[in-house]
Amino acid sequence: MADNLVLDWLDEFEALTESEIHTYSSEQENNHEVMIALYNVLSEPQKYKSDHLIDGICQQLLNFYRSGEAHLKRFTIQFIPTLVFLHLSDKSYSAVQTLLVSLYNLEVIDTKGQPRTLSFRIPSIAQSSIFHDSSILEPAFIAENSLRRWEECNTKLVSWGPLPQVECLNAQNRQRVVTALIFLYNQQIANVIVQGIEQTCKGISRLVTQGFNTNSDSNRSSVSDNSIQNMLRPRISVSSPLLIELLHIVYHSAERCAVGAIQALHDIIHRAKYESYAEVLLAANAIKNLLQHSTSVNSVVPRPSHTHSISKSMITNASFRTKKLPDDIPIQDPNQPLSGEAALDSITEEQEDTEKTKSRSSVSALKHLPKIPGIGKKHKTKNNPQGDHMMDMSGSSDAANESLTNDSNHTTVHVSAV
């Protein structure tokens, strides 16, 4: 049971000493079982018969917040929306009201007791938001005035606070106090577990639909088991700034795929239409359109501004020249041991290049020799058995040969000019 687990959790903290609080705070950050049990008890306290259970939980959370440990402080902040919903729906829990007032007064002042002011920047239209996508805007000409205007937009600070302290919650300050607490919760929403986000979305749906007939909505999920009892309860007044802060929770929940986030978004839209809150409708429809036509999946990969040229010194397969072995090299038997005479000399690329260079230089030297007629290699003369005398004196290939033909005797004599 959730109540038994919560009671054990309360007794464990009371038995700790001051030296053990730091180690205990680190363990509580990952104690999801206790977190889920606290969400169940605070969401539906009427199911648990213990009268002092809510009082003990509120006292424990306040001690966590005032302990000075960052982990225990975040542990308390994650239950702020659930406590707010419990107070707005049932104001008979005085311990919840005291806890909310204490958390509010501790957050609106700094360590020196002065009113706290939070400052943050609002991005310009050049940066994407839930209302537009900057990647589809036409690129404008960047001039000096445009750059100055863009820098001024990004350096404009928006302040939150200072807020006055309160002694108790009443009809005049209740909406302002709970809106400020939800704003502080949104600063730490990334540290909240998914189960806590889902419980918060269900609480948002119950908050904005209480007192309305929700049976006609066929697309509505079963976030509330007793819709008839929910319709008979009085409607809870919500302001426009409070719904804007709740939209922050819904948007973050939808991005984390939490159950009930889309239903909570539709419930806020219906309540904003009923209350005629233009700002809430604008933000809610922007979130709805962004979730339906999200461009995060079809993101464009930026192209590089310059191309990389291939270096000529890069080593590739073409750098290794294939060499054809001569045909007269015998194939060696791998099983036969090599002897000194049978060992073959290795053929290297330098030797082959040297031999080619020598042969080319010798041929080119012969070509540049002076051409002298009549100088050549002499061959032996052969005796003609028929009486025809022929002399062949072969010279160089460039020597001039003259042919004299005797038409009467039809005898051809080759004479080389001397």
Short mmCIF file of C-alpha atoms in Angstrom, two decimals:
data_model
loop_
_atom_site.label_atom_id
_atom_site.label_comp_id
_atom_site.label_asym_id
_atom_site.label_seq_id
_atom_site.Cartn_x
_atom_site.Cartn_y
_atom_site.Cartn_z
CA MET A 1 0.00 0.00 0.00
CA ALA A 2 1.11 3.54 -0.76
CA ASP A 3 0.21 4.86 2.70
CA ASN A 4 2.38 2.27 4.47
CA LEU A 5 5.32 3.13 2.24
CA VAL A 6 4.85 6.83 2.98
CA LEU A 7 4.68 6.19 6.74
CA ASP A 8 7.97 4.28 6.63
CA TRP A 9 9.48 7.15 4.65
CA LEU A 10 8.39 9.64 7.33
CA ASP A 11 9.85 7.57 10.15
CA GLU A 12 13.15 7.13 8.33
CA PHE A 13 13.85 10.86 8.10
CA GLU A 14 13.05 11.49 11.76
CA ALA A 15 15.71 8.97 12.83
CA LEU A 16 18.50 10.65 10.84
CA THR A 17 21.29 12.73 12.34
CA GLU A 18 22.70 15.92 10.81
CA SER A 19 25.74 14.12 9.40
CA GLU A 20 23.56 11.60 7.57
CA ILE A 21 21.30 14.11 5.81
CA HIS A 22 23.66 14.67 2.87
CA THR A 23 23.86 10.96 2.06
CA TYR A 24 20.12 10.64 2.55
CA SER A 25 19.44 13.49 0.11
CA SER A 26 21.41 11.79 -2.65
CA GLU A 27 19.42 8.60 -2.17
CA GLN A 28 16.05 10.37 -2.29
CA GLU A 29 16.71 11.72 -5.76
CA ASN A 30 16.44 8.20 -7.19
CA ASN A 31 13.81 6.88 -4.79
CA HIS A 32 11.10 6.56 -7.45
CA GLU A 33 9.00 4.16 -5.39
CA VAL A 34 8.43 6.75 -2.68
CA MET A 35 7.78 9.46 -5.29
CA ILE A 36 5.03 7.46 -6.97
CA ALA A 37 3.48 6.65 -3.59
CA LEU A 38 3.43 10.35 -2.66
CA TYR A 39 1.80 11.25 -5.98
CA ASN A 40 -0.94 8.68 -5.38
CA VAL A 41 -1.64 9.88 -1.84
CA LEU A 42 -1.68 13.59 -2.74
CA SER A 43 -3.80 13.07 -5.87
CA GLU A 44 -6.57 11.13 -4.10
CA PRO A 45 -6.23 11.61 -0.32
CA GLN A 46 -9.83 10.51 0.31
CA LYS A 47 -8.87 6.90 -0.40
CA TYR A 48 -6.58 6.77 2.63
CA LYS A 49 -8.15 6.77 6.10
CA SER A 50 -5.21 8.25 7.97
CA ASP A 51 -6.10 11.76 9.12
CA HIS A 52 -2.58 12.90 9.87
CA LEU A 53 -0.96 11.48 6.73
CA ILE A 54 -1.31 14.69 4.69
CA ASP A 55 -0.06 16.77 7.63
CA GLY A 56 3.04 14.58 8.01
CA ILE A 57 3.81 14.74 4.29
CA CYS A 58 3.56 18.54 4.22
CA GLN A 59 5.78 18.89 7.29
CA GLN A 60 8.34 16.53 5.77
CA LEU A 61 8.43 18.39 2.45
CA LEU A 62 8.89 21.72 4.23
CA ASN A 63 11.82 20.30 6.22
CA PHE A 64 13.34 19.04 2.97
CA TYR A 65 13.06 22.48 1.40
CA ARG A 66 14.61 24.29 4.37
CA SER A 67 17.43 21.75 4.88
CA GLY A 68 19.76 23.48 2.43
CA GLU A 69 20.36 20.34 0.36
CA ALA A 70 19.80 20.85 -3.37
CA HIS A 71 18.51 17.29 -3.88
CA LEU A 72 15.92 17.62 -1.13
CA LYS A 73 14.84 21.01 -2.45
CA ARG A 74 14.21 19.58 -5.92
CA PHE A 75 12.41 16.67 -4.31
CA THR A 76 9.90 19.10 -2.78
CA ILE A 77 9.47 21.28 -5.87
CA GLN A 78 8.32 18.35 -8.02
CA PHE A 79 5.14 18.02 -5.90
CA ILE A 80 4.09 21.68 -6.23
CA PRO A 81 1.44 21.15 -8.99
CA THR A 82 -0.14 18.25 -7.10
CA LEU A 83 -0.30 20.34 -3.93
CA VAL A 84 -1.79 23.28 -5.86
CA PHE A 85 -4.49 21.10 -7.40
CA LEU A 86 -5.29 19.63 -3.99
CA HIS A 87 -5.63 23.09 -2.43
CA LEU A 88 -7.79 24.50 -5.26
CA SER A 89 -10.14 21.52 -5.22
CA ASP A 90 -10.39 21.14 -1.42
CA LYS A 91 -9.41 24.01 0.86
CA SER A 92 -10.00 22.07 4.05
CA TYR A 93 -6.39 20.86 4.19
CA SER A 94 -4.75 23.58 6.25
CA ALA A 95 -1.35 21.88 6.13
CA VAL A 96 -1.31 22.14 2.33
CA GLN A 97 -2.11 25.85 2.49
CA THR A 98 0.64 26.43 5.04
CA LEU A 99 3.17 24.56 2.89
CA LEU A 100 2.27 26.56 -0.24
CA VAL A 101 2.53 29.88 1.59
CA SER A 102 5.90 28.91 3.08
CA LEU A 103 7.32 27.84 -0.28
CA TYR A 104 6.09 31.04 -1.90
CA ASN A 105 7.57 33.31 0.77
CA LEU A 106 10.91 31.51 0.63
CA GLU A 107 11.13 31.89 -3.15
CA VAL A 108 10.17 35.56 -3.52
CA ILE A 109 13.09 36.71 -1.34
CA ASP A 110 16.82 36.07 -1.66
CA THR A 111 19.32 35.01 0.98
CA LYS A 112 19.62 38.59 2.23
CA GLY A 113 15.88 38.98 2.71
CA GLN A 114 15.44 41.30 -0.27
CA PRO A 115 12.75 40.79 -2.94
CA ARG A 116 14.00 38.49 -5.66
CA THR A 117 13.89 39.40 -9.34
CA LEU A 118 14.53 36.87 -12.09
CA SER A 119 15.67 38.16 -15.48
CA PHE A 120 15.70 36.27 -18.76
CA ARG A 121 15.93 37.09 -22.46
CA ILE A 122 13.22 36.87 -25.08
CA PRO A 123 14.62 35.60 -28.41
CA SER A 124 14.01 37.48 -31.63
CA ILE A 125 12.11 36.26 -34.67
CA ALA A 126 15.38 34.98 -36.15
CA GLN A 127 15.24 32.10 -33.66
CA SER A 128 12.60 29.38 -33.73
CA SER A 129 9.76 29.22 -31.22
CA ILE A 130 6.40 27.48 -30.85
CA PHE A 131 4.84 30.23 -32.97
CA HIS A 132 7.10 30.07 -36.05
CA ASP A 133 9.93 28.19 -37.73
CA SER A 134 12.88 30.41 -38.60
CA SER A 135 14.20 27.99 -41.25
CA ILE A 136 11.27 28.68 -43.61
CA LEU A 137 11.60 32.47 -43.43
CA GLU A 138 12.98 34.24 -46.48
CA PRO A 139 16.59 35.33 -45.97
CA ALA A 140 16.60 39.10 -45.64
CA PHE A 141 19.47 41.35 -46.59
CA ILE A 142 21.77 41.64 -43.60
CA ALA A 143 22.54 45.29 -43.17
CA GLU A 144 23.92 47.23 -40.27
CA ASN A 145 20.46 48.24 -39.07
CA SER A 146 19.24 44.63 -39.23
CA LEU A 147 22.16 43.40 -37.16
CA ARG A 148 21.65 46.16 -34.61
CA ARG A 149 17.94 45.36 -34.36
CA TRP A 150 18.70 41.65 -33.95
CA GLU A 151 21.22 42.31 -31.17
CA GLU A 152 18.83 44.64 -29.38
CA CYS A 153 16.10 42.00 -29.39
CA ASN A 154 18.39 39.38 -27.89
CA THR A 155 19.75 41.68 -25.20
CA LYS A 156 16.31 42.78 -24.02
CA LEU A 157 15.73 41.38 -20.55
CA VAL A 158 12.34 40.49 -19.13
CA SER A 159 12.07 40.46 -15.36
CA TRP A 160 9.89 38.32 -13.14
CA GLY A 161 9.15 39.91 -9.80
CA PRO A 162 9.48 41.34 -7.27
CA LEU A 163 6.46 39.77 -5.65
CA PRO A 164 5.07 40.68 -2.22
CA GLN A 165 4.97 38.19 0.60
CA VAL A 166 1.67 36.87 1.88
CA GLU A 167 0.44 35.62 5.23
CA CYS A 168 -2.37 33.41 4.01
CA LEU A 169 -4.18 32.45 0.84
CA ASN A 170 -7.44 34.20 0.04
CA ALA A 171 -9.54 34.99 -3.01
CA GLN A 172 -7.48 38.08 -3.76
CA ASN A 173 -3.97 36.58 -3.87
CA ARG A 174 -4.63 32.88 -4.50
CA GLN A 175 -4.24 32.97 -8.30
CA ARG A 176 -1.07 35.06 -8.08
CA VAL A 177 0.54 32.76 -5.52
CA VAL A 178 -0.23 29.49 -7.29
CA THR A 179 0.88 30.96 -10.64
CA ALA A 180 4.23 31.94 -9.12
CA LEU A 181 4.64 28.45 -7.64
CA ILE A 182 3.90 26.78 -10.99
CA PHE A 183 6.44 29.14 -12.59
CA LEU A 184 9.08 27.95 -10.12
CA TYR A 185 8.12 24.35 -10.85
CA ASN A 186 8.67 24.90 -14.59
CA GLN A 187 12.26 25.91 -13.90
CA GLN A 188 12.93 22.40 -12.53
CA ILE A 189 10.58 20.40 -14.73
CA ALA A 190 13.44 18.64 -16.52
CA ASN A 191 14.36 16.87 -13.25
CA VAL A 192 10.87 15.44 -12.69
CA ILE A 193 10.32 11.76 -13.44
CA VAL A 194 7.90 10.71 -16.19
CA GLN A 195 5.43 9.24 -13.70
CA GLY A 196 5.25 12.60 -11.97
CA ILE A 197 4.68 14.37 -15.28
CA GLU A 198 1.80 12.01 -16.09
CA GLN A 199 0.20 12.59 -12.68
CA THR A 200 0.48 16.34 -13.23
CA CYS A 201 -1.23 16.09 -16.64
CA LYS A 202 -4.12 14.17 -15.07
CA GLY A 203 -4.37 16.83 -12.37
CA ILE A 204 -4.50 19.58 -15.02
CA SER A 205 -7.37 17.82 -16.79
CA ARG A 206 -9.31 17.46 -13.53
CA LEU A 207 -8.64 21.09 -12.63
CA VAL A 208 -9.92 22.69 -15.85
CA THR A 209 -12.85 20.30 -16.43
CA GLN A 210 -14.30 20.17 -12.93
CA GLY A 211 -17.90 21.34 -13.01
CA PHE A 212 -18.30 20.84 -16.78
CA ASN A 213 -20.17 18.14 -18.65
CA THR A 214 -17.49 16.03 -20.33
CA ASN A 215 -19.64 13.07 -21.38
CA SER A 216 -20.38 14.57 -24.80
CA ASP A 217 -16.72 14.55 -25.74
CA SER A 218 -16.18 11.20 -27.42
CA ASN A 219 -12.44 11.72 -27.86
CA ARG A 220 -11.84 12.21 -24.17
CA SER A 221 -9.70 9.62 -22.40
CA SER A 222 -10.61 8.19 -19.02
CA VAL A 223 -8.63 10.58 -16.85
CA SER A 224 -11.47 10.73 -14.34
CA ASP A 225 -13.32 7.63 -13.24
CA ASN A 226 -16.34 9.44 -11.81
CA SER A 227 -17.32 11.96 -14.48
CA ILE A 228 -20.75 12.50 -12.91
CA GLN A 229 -19.24 13.46 -9.56
CA ASN A 230 -16.76 15.67 -11.37
CA MET A 231 -19.64 17.49 -13.09
CA LEU A 232 -21.49 18.04 -9.80
CA ARG A 233 -18.49 19.63 -8.10
CA PRO A 234 -18.12 23.42 -8.26
CA ARG A 235 -15.99 24.88 -11.00
CA ILE A 236 -12.51 26.02 -10.07
CA SER A 237 -11.61 29.52 -11.16
CA VAL A 238 -8.40 29.71 -13.19
CA SER A 239 -6.71 32.84 -14.48
CA SER A 240 -5.06 33.36 -17.84
CA PRO A 241 -1.47 33.49 -16.43
CA LEU A 242 -2.10 30.23 -14.55
CA LEU A 243 -3.23 28.46 -17.74
CA ILE A 244 -0.17 29.80 -19.56
CA GLU A 245 2.08 28.22 -16.94
CA LEU A 246 0.13 24.98 -17.17
CA LEU A 247 0.71 25.00 -20.94
CA HIS A 248 4.45 24.94 -20.23
CA ILE A 249 3.94 21.67 -18.36
CA VAL A 250 1.76 20.24 -21.13
CA TYR A 251 4.25 21.12 -23.86
CA HIS A 252 7.15 19.58 -21.94
CA SER A 253 5.05 16.49 -21.22
CA ALA A 254 4.15 16.06 -24.89
CA GLU A 255 7.81 16.28 -25.87
CA ARG A 256 8.56 13.49 -23.38
CA CYS A 257 5.63 11.42 -24.71
CA ALA A 258 3.87 11.40 -21.35
CA VAL A 259 0.44 9.79 -21.12
CA GLY A 260 -2.36 12.36 -20.83
CA ALA A 261 -0.43 15.33 -22.24
CA ILE A 262 -2.51 15.66 -25.43
CA GLN A 263 -5.76 15.26 -23.49
CA ALA A 264 -4.68 17.98 -21.06
CA LEU A 265 -3.93 20.26 -24.02
CA HIS A 266 -7.44 19.77 -25.43
CA ASP A 267 -8.98 20.39 -22.01
CA ILE A 268 -7.09 23.67 -21.64
CA ILE A 269 -8.24 24.76 -25.11
CA HIS A 270 -11.89 24.05 -24.20
CA ARG A 271 -11.56 25.95 -20.92
CA ALA A 272 -9.84 28.89 -22.64
CA LYS A 273 -12.67 29.08 -25.17
CA TYR A 274 -15.18 29.14 -22.32
CA GLU A 275 -13.28 31.87 -20.47
CA SER A 276 -12.40 33.77 -23.72
CA TYR A 277 -8.69 33.90 -22.92
CA ALA A 278 -7.05 35.05 -26.15
CA GLU A 279 -3.46 34.59 -24.94
CA VAL A 280 -4.13 31.03 -23.81
CA LEU A 281 -5.81 30.14 -27.10
CA LEU A 282 -2.91 31.57 -29.08
CA ALA A 283 -0.29 29.60 -27.14
CA ALA A 284 -2.35 26.40 -26.98
CA ASN A 285 -3.10 26.35 -30.71
CA ALA A 286 0.56 27.07 -31.48
CA ILE A 287 1.59 24.06 -29.39
CA LYS A 288 -1.09 21.93 -31.04
CA ASN A 289 0.04 22.94 -34.53
CA LEU A 290 3.68 22.34 -33.63
CA LEU A 291 2.95 18.84 -32.35
CA GLN A 292 0.93 17.96 -35.46
CA HIS A 293 3.39 19.41 -37.97
CA SER A 294 6.67 18.98 -36.18
CA THR A 295 9.77 19.54 -38.32
CA SER A 296 12.13 17.79 -35.94
CA VAL A 297 11.95 14.51 -37.89
CA ASN A 298 12.54 16.10 -41.29
CA SER A 299 15.45 18.18 -40.15
CA VAL A 300 17.71 19.50 -42.88
CA VAL A 301 21.37 18.64 -42.52
CA PRO A 302 23.45 21.77 -43.17
CA ARG A 303 25.73 21.52 -46.14
CA PRO A 304 29.41 22.35 -45.72
CA SER A 305 30.38 25.77 -47.00
CA HIS A 306 33.53 24.51 -48.74
CA THR A 307 34.45 21.33 -50.56
CA HIS A 308 37.48 19.26 -49.69
CA SER A 309 39.86 18.82 -52.62
CA ILE A 310 41.62 15.51 -53.05
CA SER A 311 45.33 15.82 -52.40
CA LYS A 312 47.70 14.61 -55.11
CA SER A 313 49.90 12.97 -52.54
CA MET A 314 47.08 10.75 -51.35
CA ILE A 315 47.96 7.05 -51.48
CA THR A 316 45.45 4.98 -53.44
CA ASN A 317 45.44 1.62 -55.21
CA ALA A 318 46.73 3.31 -58.34
CA SER A 319 49.91 4.28 -56.49
CA PHE A 320 51.07 0.65 -56.43
CA ARG A 321 52.38 -0.17 -59.93
CA THR A 322 51.85 -3.73 -61.04
CA LYS A 323 54.94 -5.44 -62.48
CA LYS A 324 54.91 -8.23 -65.03
CA LEU A 325 57.52 -10.94 -64.51
CA PRO A 326 59.60 -12.15 -67.50
CA ASP A 327 58.66 -15.44 -69.15
CA ASP A 328 62.09 -17.01 -68.69
CA ILE A 329 61.93 -17.09 -64.87
CA PRO A 330 61.27 -20.68 -63.83
CA ILE A 331 58.60 -21.49 -61.32
CA GLN A 332 60.15 -22.46 -58.01
CA ASP A 333 58.98 -25.46 -56.06
CA PRO A 334 57.90 -24.23 -52.58
CA ASN A 335 58.82 -27.61 -51.00
CA GLN A 336 62.36 -27.64 -52.41
CA PRO A 337 64.98 -25.84 -50.29
CA LEU A 338 66.64 -22.94 -52.01
CA SER A 339 70.37 -23.19 -52.76
CA GLY A 340 72.81 -20.43 -53.46
CA GLU A 341 72.73 -20.91 -57.27
CA ALA A 342 69.00 -21.48 -57.48
CA ALA A 343 68.15 -18.36 -55.55
CA LEU A 344 66.73 -15.69 -57.78
CA ASP A 345 67.58 -12.09 -57.51
CA SER A 346 64.78 -9.86 -56.50
CA ILE A 347 63.56 -7.44 -59.06
CA THR A 348 63.31 -3.97 -57.76
CA GLU A 349 61.71 -0.98 -59.33
CA GLU A 350 64.94 1.03 -59.14
CA GLN A 351 66.91 -1.55 -61.16
CA GLU A 352 64.31 -1.73 -63.86
CA ASP A 353 64.13 2.03 -64.13
CA THR A 354 67.95 2.22 -64.36
CA GLU A 355 68.09 -0.35 -67.18
CA LYS A 356 65.38 1.43 -69.10
CA THR A 357 67.20 4.73 -68.70
CA LYS A 358 70.48 3.25 -70.00
CA SER A 359 68.84 1.69 -73.06
CA ARG A 360 67.06 4.90 -73.89
CA SER A 361 70.25 6.96 -73.55
CA SER A 362 72.19 4.61 -75.88
CA VAL A 363 69.53 4.80 -78.57
CA SER A 364 69.34 8.56 -78.34
CA ALA A 365 73.16 8.79 -78.58
CA LEU A 366 73.19 6.80 -81.85
CA LYS A 367 70.57 9.02 -83.33
CA HIS A 368 72.67 12.13 -82.74
CA LEU A 369 75.82 10.78 -84.47
CA PRO A 370 76.87 12.57 -87.71
CA LYS A 371 75.77 10.90 -90.92
CA ILE A 372 78.82 10.00 -93.01
CA PRO A 373 78.08 8.29 -96.30
CA GLY A 374 79.98 5.14 -97.20
CA ILE A 375 80.68 4.09 -93.66
CA GLY A 376 78.95 0.97 -92.68
CA LYS A 377 79.32 -2.69 -91.99
CA LYS A 378 80.84 -4.65 -94.92
CA HIS A 379 79.32 -7.96 -95.91
CA LYS A 380 81.01 -10.77 -97.87
CA THR A 381 80.33 -10.80 -101.59
CA LYS A 382 78.72 -13.87 -102.99
CA ASN A 383 79.71 -15.40 -106.36
CA ASN A 384 76.88 -15.45 -108.83
CA PRO A 385 76.88 -18.81 -110.69
CA GLN A 386 75.04 -17.26 -113.73
CA GLY A 387 77.74 -14.66 -114.37
CA ASP A 388 75.76 -11.77 -113.03
CA HIS A 389 77.98 -9.77 -110.70
CA MET A 390 76.23 -8.04 -107.80
CA MET A 391 77.90 -6.02 -105.14
CA ASP A 392 76.08 -5.13 -102.00
CA MET A 393 77.59 -2.61 -99.75
CA SER A 394 75.23 -1.83 -97.02
CA GLY A 395 75.74 1.39 -95.20
CA SER A 396 73.76 3.08 -92.63
CA SER A 397 70.04 3.39 -92.92
CA ASP A 398 70.36 7.07 -93.74
CA ALA A 399 72.97 6.58 -96.59
CA ALA A 400 71.81 7.54 -100.07
CA ASN A 401 71.47 4.60 -102.50
CA GLU A 402 71.58 5.05 -106.20
CA SER A 403 70.19 2.49 -108.67
CA LEU A 404 71.43 2.32 -112.24
CA THR A 405 69.41 0.21 -114.60
CA ASN A 406 70.75 -1.08 -117.94
CA ASP A 407 67.73 -1.36 -120.21
CA SER A 408 69.58 -3.32 -122.91
CA ASN A 409 71.09 -6.01 -120.73
CA HIS A 410 68.37 -5.89 -118.01
CA THR A 411 71.15 -6.16 -115.43
CA THR A 412 70.83 -4.30 -112.13
CA VAL A 413 73.96 -3.02 -110.44
CA HIS A 414 73.86 -1.43 -106.98
CA VAL A 415 76.64 1.03 -106.45
CA SER A 416 77.16 2.91 -103.27
CA ALA A 417 78.53 6.39 -103.71
CA VAL A 418 81.87 7.01 -102.04
#
